[in-house]
XYZ file of C-alpha atoms in Angstrom:
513
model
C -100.016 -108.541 88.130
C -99.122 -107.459 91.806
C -95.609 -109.383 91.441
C -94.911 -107.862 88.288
C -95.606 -103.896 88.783
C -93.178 -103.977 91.456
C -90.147 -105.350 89.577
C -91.327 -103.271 86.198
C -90.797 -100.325 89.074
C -87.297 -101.547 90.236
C -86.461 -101.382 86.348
C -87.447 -98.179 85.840
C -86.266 -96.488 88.836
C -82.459 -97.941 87.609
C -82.763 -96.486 84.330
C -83.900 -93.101 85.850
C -81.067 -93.218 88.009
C -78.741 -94.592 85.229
C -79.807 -91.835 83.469
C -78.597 -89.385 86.119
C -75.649 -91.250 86.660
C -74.866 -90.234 82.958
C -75.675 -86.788 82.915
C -73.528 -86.346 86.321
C -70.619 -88.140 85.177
C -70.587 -86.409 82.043
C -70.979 -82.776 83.080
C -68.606 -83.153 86.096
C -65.640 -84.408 84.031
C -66.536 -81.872 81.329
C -66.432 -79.201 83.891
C -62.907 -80.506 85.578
C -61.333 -80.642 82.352
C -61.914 -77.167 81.895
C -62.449 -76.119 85.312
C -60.639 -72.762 84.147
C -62.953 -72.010 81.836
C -66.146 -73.391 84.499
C -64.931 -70.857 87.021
C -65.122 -67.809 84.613
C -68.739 -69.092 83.267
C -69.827 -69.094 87.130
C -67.981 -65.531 87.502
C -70.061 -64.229 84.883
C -73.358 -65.233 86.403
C -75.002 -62.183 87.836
C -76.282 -64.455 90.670
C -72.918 -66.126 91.158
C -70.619 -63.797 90.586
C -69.684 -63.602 94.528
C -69.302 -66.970 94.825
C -67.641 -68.244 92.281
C -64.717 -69.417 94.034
C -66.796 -71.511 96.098
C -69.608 -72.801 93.989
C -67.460 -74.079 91.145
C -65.671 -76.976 92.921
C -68.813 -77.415 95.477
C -71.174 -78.105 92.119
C -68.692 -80.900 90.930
C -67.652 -82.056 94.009
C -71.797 -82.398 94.648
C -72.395 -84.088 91.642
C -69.946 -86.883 92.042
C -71.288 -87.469 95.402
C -75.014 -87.941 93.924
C -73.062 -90.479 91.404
C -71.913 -92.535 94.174
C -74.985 -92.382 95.991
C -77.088 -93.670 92.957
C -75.040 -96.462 92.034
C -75.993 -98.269 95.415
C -79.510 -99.784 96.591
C -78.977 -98.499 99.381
C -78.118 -95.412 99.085
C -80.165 -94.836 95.940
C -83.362 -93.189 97.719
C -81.162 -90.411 98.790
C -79.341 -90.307 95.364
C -82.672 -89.494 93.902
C -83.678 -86.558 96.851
C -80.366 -85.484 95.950
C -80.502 -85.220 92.291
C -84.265 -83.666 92.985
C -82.887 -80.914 94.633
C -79.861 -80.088 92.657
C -82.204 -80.291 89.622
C -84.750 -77.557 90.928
C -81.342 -75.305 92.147
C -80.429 -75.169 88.435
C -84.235 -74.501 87.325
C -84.680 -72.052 89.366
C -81.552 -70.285 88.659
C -81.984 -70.762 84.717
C -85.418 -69.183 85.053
C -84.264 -66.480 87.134
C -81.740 -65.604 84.273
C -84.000 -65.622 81.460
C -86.509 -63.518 83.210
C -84.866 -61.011 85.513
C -81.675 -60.558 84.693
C -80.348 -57.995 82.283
C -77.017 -59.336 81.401
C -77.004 -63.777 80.337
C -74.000 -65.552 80.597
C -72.664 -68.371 78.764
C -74.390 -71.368 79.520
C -71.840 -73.713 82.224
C -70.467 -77.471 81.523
C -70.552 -80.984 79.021
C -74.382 -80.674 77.496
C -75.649 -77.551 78.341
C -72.652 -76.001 76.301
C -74.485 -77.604 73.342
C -77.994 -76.147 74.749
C -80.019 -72.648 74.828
C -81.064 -71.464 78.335
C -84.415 -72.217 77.129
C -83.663 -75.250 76.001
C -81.645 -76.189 79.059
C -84.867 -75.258 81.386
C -87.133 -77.398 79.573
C -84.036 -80.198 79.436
C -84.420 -79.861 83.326
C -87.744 -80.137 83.889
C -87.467 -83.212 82.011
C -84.949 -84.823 84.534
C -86.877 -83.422 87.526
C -90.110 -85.026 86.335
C -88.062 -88.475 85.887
C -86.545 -87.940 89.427
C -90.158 -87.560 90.945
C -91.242 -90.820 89.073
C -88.327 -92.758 89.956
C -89.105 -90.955 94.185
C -92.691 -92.171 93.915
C -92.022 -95.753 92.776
C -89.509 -96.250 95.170
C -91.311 -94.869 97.854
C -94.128 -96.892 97.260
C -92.437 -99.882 96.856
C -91.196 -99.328 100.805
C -95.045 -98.608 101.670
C -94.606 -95.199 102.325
C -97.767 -93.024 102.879
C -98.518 -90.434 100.243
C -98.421 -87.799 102.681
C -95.021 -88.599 103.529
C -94.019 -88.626 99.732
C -94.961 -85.445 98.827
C -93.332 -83.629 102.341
C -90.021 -85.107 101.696
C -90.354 -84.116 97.586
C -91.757 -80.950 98.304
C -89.752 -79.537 101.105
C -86.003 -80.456 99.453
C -87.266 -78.422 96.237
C -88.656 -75.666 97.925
C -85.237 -75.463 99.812
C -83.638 -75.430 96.559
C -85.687 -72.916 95.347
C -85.221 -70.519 98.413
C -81.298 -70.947 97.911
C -80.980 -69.982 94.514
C -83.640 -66.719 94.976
C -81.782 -65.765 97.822
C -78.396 -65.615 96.132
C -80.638 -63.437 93.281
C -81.944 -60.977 95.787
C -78.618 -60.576 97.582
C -77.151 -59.809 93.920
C -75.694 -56.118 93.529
C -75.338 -57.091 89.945
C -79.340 -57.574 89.338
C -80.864 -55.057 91.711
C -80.606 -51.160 89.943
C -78.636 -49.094 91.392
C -79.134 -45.074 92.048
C -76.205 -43.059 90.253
C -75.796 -39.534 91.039
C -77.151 -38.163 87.952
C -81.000 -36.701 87.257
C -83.360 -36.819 84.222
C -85.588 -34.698 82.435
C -88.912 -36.247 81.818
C -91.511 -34.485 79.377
C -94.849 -34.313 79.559
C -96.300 -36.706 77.671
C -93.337 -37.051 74.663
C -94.843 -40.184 73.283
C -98.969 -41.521 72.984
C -98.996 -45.227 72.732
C -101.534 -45.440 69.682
C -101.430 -49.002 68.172
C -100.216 -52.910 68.182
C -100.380 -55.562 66.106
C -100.147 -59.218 66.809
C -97.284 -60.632 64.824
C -97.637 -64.464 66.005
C -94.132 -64.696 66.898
C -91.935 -63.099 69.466
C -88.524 -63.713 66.321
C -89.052 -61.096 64.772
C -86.398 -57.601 64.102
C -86.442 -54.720 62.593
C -84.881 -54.396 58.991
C -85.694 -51.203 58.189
C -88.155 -49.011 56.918
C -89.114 -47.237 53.650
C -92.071 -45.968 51.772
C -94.471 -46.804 54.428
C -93.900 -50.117 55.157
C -91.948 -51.270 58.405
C -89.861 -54.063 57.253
C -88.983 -56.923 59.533
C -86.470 -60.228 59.338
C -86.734 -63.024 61.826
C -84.171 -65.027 63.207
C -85.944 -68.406 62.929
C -87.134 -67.655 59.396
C -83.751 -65.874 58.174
C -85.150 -65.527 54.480
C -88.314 -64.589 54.851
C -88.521 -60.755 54.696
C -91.821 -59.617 55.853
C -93.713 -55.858 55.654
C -96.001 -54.212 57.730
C -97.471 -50.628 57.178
C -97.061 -48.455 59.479
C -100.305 -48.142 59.556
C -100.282 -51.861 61.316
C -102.859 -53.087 59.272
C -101.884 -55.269 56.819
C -98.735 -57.475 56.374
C -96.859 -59.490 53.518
C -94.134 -61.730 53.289
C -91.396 -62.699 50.722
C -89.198 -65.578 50.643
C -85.866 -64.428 49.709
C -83.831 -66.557 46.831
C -79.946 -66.477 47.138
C -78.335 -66.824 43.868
C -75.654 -69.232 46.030
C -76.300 -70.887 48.916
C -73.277 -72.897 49.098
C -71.721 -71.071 52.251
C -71.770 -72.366 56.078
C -74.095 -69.867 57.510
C -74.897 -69.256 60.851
C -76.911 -66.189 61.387
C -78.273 -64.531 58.558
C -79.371 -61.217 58.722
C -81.643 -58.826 56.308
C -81.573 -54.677 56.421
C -83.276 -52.819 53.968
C -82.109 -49.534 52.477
C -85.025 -48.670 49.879
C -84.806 -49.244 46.860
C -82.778 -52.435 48.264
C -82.431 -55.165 50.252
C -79.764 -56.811 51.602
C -78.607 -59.892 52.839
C -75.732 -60.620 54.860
C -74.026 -63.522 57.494
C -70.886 -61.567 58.713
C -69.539 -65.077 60.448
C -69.045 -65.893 56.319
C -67.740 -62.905 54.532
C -71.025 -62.310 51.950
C -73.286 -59.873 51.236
C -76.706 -59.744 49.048
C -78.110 -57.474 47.459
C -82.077 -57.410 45.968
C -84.746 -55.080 44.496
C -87.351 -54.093 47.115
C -90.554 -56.015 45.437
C -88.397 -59.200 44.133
C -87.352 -61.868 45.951
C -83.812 -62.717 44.095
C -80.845 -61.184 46.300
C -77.427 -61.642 44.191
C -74.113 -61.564 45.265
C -72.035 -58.364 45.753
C -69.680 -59.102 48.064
C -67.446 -62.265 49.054
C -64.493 -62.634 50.735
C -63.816 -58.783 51.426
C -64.476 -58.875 54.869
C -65.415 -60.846 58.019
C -68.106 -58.883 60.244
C -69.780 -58.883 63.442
C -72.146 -56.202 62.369
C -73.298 -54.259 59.186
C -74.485 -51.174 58.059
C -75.641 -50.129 54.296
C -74.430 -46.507 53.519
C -75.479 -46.705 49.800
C -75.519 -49.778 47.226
C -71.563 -50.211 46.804
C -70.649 -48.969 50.008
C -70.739 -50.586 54.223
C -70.011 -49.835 57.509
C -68.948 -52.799 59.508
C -67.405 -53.489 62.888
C -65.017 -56.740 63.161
C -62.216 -58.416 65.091
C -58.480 -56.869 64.116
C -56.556 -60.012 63.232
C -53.577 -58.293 64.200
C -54.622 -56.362 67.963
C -57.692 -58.676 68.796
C -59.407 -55.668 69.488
C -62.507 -54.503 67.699
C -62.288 -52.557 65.141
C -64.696 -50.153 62.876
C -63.759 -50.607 58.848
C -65.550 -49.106 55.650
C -66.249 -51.836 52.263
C -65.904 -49.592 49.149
C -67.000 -51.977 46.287
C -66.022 -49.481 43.691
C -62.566 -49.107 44.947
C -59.392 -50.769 45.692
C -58.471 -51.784 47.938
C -62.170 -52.258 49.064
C -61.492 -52.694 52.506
C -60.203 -50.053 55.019
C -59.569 -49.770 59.058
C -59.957 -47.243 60.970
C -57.932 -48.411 64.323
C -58.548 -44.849 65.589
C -62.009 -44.886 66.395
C -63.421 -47.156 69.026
C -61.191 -46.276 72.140
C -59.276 -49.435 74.276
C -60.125 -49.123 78.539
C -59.078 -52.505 79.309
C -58.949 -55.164 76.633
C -59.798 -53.828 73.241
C -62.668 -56.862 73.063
C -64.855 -56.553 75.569
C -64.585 -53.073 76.258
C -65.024 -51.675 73.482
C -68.281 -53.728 72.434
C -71.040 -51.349 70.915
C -73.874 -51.114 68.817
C -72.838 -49.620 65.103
C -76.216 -47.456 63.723
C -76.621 -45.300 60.388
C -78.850 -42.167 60.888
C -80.944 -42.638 57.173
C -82.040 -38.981 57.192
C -78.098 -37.827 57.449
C -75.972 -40.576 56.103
C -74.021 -39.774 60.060
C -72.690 -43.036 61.700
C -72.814 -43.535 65.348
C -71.070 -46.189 67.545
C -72.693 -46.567 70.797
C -70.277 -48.154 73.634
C -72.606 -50.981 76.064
C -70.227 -50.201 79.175
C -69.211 -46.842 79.437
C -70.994 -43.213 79.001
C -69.807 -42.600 75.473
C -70.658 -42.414 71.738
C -69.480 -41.643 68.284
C -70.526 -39.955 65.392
C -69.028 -40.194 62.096
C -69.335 -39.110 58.536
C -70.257 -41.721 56.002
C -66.515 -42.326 55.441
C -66.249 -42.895 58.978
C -64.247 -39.829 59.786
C -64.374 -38.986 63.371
C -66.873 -35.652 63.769
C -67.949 -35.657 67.429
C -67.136 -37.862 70.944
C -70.105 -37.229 72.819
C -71.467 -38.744 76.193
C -74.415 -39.914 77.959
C -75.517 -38.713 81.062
C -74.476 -41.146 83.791
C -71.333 -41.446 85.297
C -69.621 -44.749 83.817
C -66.926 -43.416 82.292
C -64.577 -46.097 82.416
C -66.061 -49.342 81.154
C -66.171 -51.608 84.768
C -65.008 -55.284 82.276
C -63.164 -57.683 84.071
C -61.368 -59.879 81.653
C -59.546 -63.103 82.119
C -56.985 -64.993 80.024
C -57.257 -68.287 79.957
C -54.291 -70.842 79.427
C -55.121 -71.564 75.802
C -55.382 -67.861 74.745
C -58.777 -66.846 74.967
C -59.945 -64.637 76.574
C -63.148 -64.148 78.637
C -64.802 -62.096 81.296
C -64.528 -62.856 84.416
C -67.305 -60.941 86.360
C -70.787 -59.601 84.776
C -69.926 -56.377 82.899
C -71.728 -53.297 84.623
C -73.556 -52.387 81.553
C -74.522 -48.852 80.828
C -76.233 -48.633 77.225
C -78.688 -51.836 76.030
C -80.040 -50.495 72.600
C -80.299 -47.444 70.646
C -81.763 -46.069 67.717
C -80.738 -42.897 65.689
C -82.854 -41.114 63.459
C -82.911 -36.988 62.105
C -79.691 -36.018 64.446
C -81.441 -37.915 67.648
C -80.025 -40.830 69.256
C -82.449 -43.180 71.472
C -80.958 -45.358 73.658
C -82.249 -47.285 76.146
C -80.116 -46.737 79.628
C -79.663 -49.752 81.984
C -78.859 -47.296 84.896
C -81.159 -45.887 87.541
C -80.980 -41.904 87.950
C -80.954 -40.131 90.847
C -84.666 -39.358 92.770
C -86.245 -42.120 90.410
C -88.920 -44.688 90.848
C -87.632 -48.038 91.729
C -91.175 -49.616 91.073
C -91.078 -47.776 87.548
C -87.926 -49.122 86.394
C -89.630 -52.575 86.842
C -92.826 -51.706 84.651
C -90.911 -49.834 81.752
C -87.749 -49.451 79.892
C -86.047 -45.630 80.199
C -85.158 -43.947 76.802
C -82.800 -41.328 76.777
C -82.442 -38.734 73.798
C -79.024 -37.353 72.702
C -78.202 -34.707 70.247
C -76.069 -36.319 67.663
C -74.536 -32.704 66.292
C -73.489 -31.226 69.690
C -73.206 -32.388 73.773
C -77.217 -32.221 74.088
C -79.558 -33.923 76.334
C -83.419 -33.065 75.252
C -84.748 -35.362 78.134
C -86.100 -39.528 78.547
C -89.214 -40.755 78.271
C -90.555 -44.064 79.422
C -91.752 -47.221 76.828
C -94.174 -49.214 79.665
C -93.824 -53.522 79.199
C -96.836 -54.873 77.260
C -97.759 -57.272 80.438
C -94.993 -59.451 80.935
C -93.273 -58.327 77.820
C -90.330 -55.853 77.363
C -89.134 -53.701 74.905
C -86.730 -55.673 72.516
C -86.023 -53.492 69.190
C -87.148 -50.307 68.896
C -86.729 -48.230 65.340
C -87.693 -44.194 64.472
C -89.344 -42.244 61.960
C -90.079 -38.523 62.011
C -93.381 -39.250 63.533
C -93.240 -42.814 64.815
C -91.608 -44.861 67.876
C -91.934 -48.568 66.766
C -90.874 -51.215 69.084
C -91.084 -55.080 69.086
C -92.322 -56.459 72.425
C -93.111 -59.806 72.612
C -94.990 -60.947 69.899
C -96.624 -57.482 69.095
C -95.452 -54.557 66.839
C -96.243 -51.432 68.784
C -96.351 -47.704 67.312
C -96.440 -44.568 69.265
C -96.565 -41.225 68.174
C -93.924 -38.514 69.479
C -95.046 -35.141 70.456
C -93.311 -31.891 70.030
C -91.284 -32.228 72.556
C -89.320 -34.783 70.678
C -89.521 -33.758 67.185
C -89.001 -30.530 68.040
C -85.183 -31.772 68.392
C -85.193 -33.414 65.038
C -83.225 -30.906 61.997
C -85.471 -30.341 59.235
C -86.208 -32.782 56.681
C -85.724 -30.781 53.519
C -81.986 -29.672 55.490
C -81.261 -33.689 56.163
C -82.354 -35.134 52.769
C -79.879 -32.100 51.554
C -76.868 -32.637 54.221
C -77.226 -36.723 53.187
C -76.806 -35.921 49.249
C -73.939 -33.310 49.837
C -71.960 -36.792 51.931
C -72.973 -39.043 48.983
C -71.366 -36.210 46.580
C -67.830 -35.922 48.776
């Protein structure tokens, strides 16, 4: 038995180290072939950014290297330490990105193009685990002293790690910055009052109406499930498409009572179902491509898409009841640098109104429309960022790309009674540093005039930040982790919402024009 474990070792220890061989070989020539493309990935990396230049041919160039040194006996110890501590650099960065940093870029060369950033870290850990194994078994095999084992394992990763958090610390693209502007916090504006356990952190908000909060979820896309906003009780519904023919790749639900709706804008479709049913029919197909969606009334959408003539984004009504059904409005959303990019936003409906409003992600600015999308006021927020700070790239075979981390001003909003929400991503003047890292800021803006009733502050549940967030008249609802949270506003928010006798009466005099 002695004779044999060491030989079932040497066997092992190859495969391990064919394994890596593989992985390197593949992800270094997939990289080189489009090292173009490579260099902007790295350039998008908020830990990278400065680097880029650098790091892109060093990573390939390092990877080959480990390739030679595996393929030798001799050389094959170090080919393993090697591959150890390139393996914990990349977990340790991929980690860092999921967890502290507020802008993730695409994922960088061969397989991990294929993978999530979760499902590269756990890929990772994988091939570190195999590299420790294959360390051990060698080490062994020369007599080594356990001791010995673990110092030269254990210092090469924690070198790794110190690299990679380094580069994060030194980032001006993670670490807030002060901007010369100052908030108003009230006293007390919201009372945290309630969560609920959903199971799942998947879920999203789809709307809500007659008391129930309603919710889709991105790994169940046809499940529709309620809550009431009392958080008590919940109920699900699977949702039956009268075709399911079409190549869909991220199905959506929003609910505008009595309805429901259904929609994938990557395949031009639309659904439409009763509110207490579970068939959704078709009602659209083929009008229009979409990136996002937004239900003015049972015939008639909002959407924002891609101009096939410009490139740029563009906002665009669907009229089912008229032809043509489809109209542009080029006018609206505003080009800075690239029309793509820079114009990126988040497209909301105000339900007590019927008003539209366009928030941009990367500059200080917002729309509001009529339901026809008619232009009624430009407004902005209160920081600085006028000009949306995009760096864009063309690459040699036409697309087109960032090529530095976007300074992003706006993260998510939600408009409700003439107030916008919206959760700023920059630090005010005089504020708390060590607050910013225990709660998310929400800012309120006046959708009917240049207003700014104040912020208030929407503290992480542990570990767990704010995702979604939706509004009622007397509710603040927000997703955070796997909970469903309600707070309660105070008067010093509703006190800035119109009345809702005047709202339900300004929304039917749009639905009459």
């Amino acid at each position: 038995m002695k004779k044999i474990l060491p030989k079932n070792r040497h066997v092992f220890v190859q495969i391990i180290s064919y394994l890596y061989i593989l992985l390197f070989v593949y992800t270094a020539i997939s990289k080189l072939l489009d090292f173009e493309n490579f260099g902007i990935q790295l350039a998008q990396s908020p830990l990278l950014s400065a680097y880029a230049g650098f790091i892109a041919p060093f990573v390939i160039i390092t990877e080959l290297l480990i390739v030679l040194l595996l393929c030798f006996k001799v050389t094959r110890l170090k080919g393993l330490y090697a591959s150890l501590f390139l393996m914990v650099a990349f977990t340790i960065y991929i980690y860092l990105i999921l967890n502290y940093s507020d802008f993730i870029p695409c994922s960088c060369g061969g397989i991990i193009e294929k993978l999530s950033w979760t499902e590269h870290l756990f890929f990772n850990i994988g091939f570190i685990a195999l590299a420790l194994v294959a360390i051990v078994w060698t080490e062994k095999g020369k007599g080594t002293r356990t001791t010995n084992i673990i110092l030269k394992s254990v210092l090469p990763s924690l070198m790794a790690a110190g690299v990679v958090v380094a580069l994060f610390l030194s980032s001006e693209h993670i670490i807030k910055k002060e901007n010369n502007f100052i908030r108003r916090f009230s006293q007390h504006p919201i009372r945290d009052e309630k969560a609920f356990d959903l199971g799942v952190d998947s879920y999203y908000f789809a709307g809500i109406a007659s008391g129930q909060v309603y919710l889709g979820n991105v790994t169940a896309p046809l499940v529709l499930t309620s809550i009431d906003t009392a958080l008590t009780t919940t109920k699900a519904v699977k949702i039956r498409l009268d075709d399911t023919t079409h190549p869909f790749r991220s199905i959506r639900i929003k609910v505008k009572a009595p309805y429901f709706y259904v929609y994938d804008g990557s395949v031009p479709v639309i659904y439409r179902g009763q509110l207490g049913d579970s068939l959704a029919r078709t009602v659209s197909y083929a009008d229009a491509y979409f990136s996002q969606l937004e239900v003015i009334d049972s015939l008639n959408f909002a959407f924002r898409t891609q101009s096939a003539e410009t490139k740029a984004q563009v906002l665009g009504s669907l009229r089912l009841d008229r032809d043509p059904k489809v109209t542009l409005h080029h006018e609206l959303l505003e080009k800075q640098v690239d029309g793509m990019f820079d114009t990126d936003g988040q497209l909301l409906r105000d339900d007590m109104t019927g008003e539209l409003v366009y928030i941009y992600f990367y500059r200080n600015e917002f729309l509001v429309m009529d339901s026809s999308l008619h232009l009624t006021q430009r407004l902005h927020t209160i920081d600085t960022i006028s000009r949306a700070q995009v760096q864009v790239r063309s690459l040699s075979d036409g697309r087109h790309k960032m090529d530095a981390p976007p300074l992003q001003v706006n993260k998510r909003s939600a408009v409700h009674n003439r107030v916008l929400f919206n959760e700023s991503n920059l630090m005010g003047k005089f504020e708390s540093r060590e607050m910013w890292q225990k709660a998310a800021v929400i800012d309120m803006y006046r959708t009917d005039r240049q207003e700014y009733p104040g912020s208030f502050y929407v503290h992480h549940r542990g570990s767990h930040k704010m995702t979604r967030m939706i509004v009622t008249d007397k509710y603040f609802f927000v997703l955070s982790g796997n909970e469903i949270v309600r707070y309660r506003f105070a008067q010093p928010v509703t006190r800035h919402f119109i009345e809702t006798g005047d709202a339900e009466n300004l929304e039917q005099s749009r639905q009459q024009h």
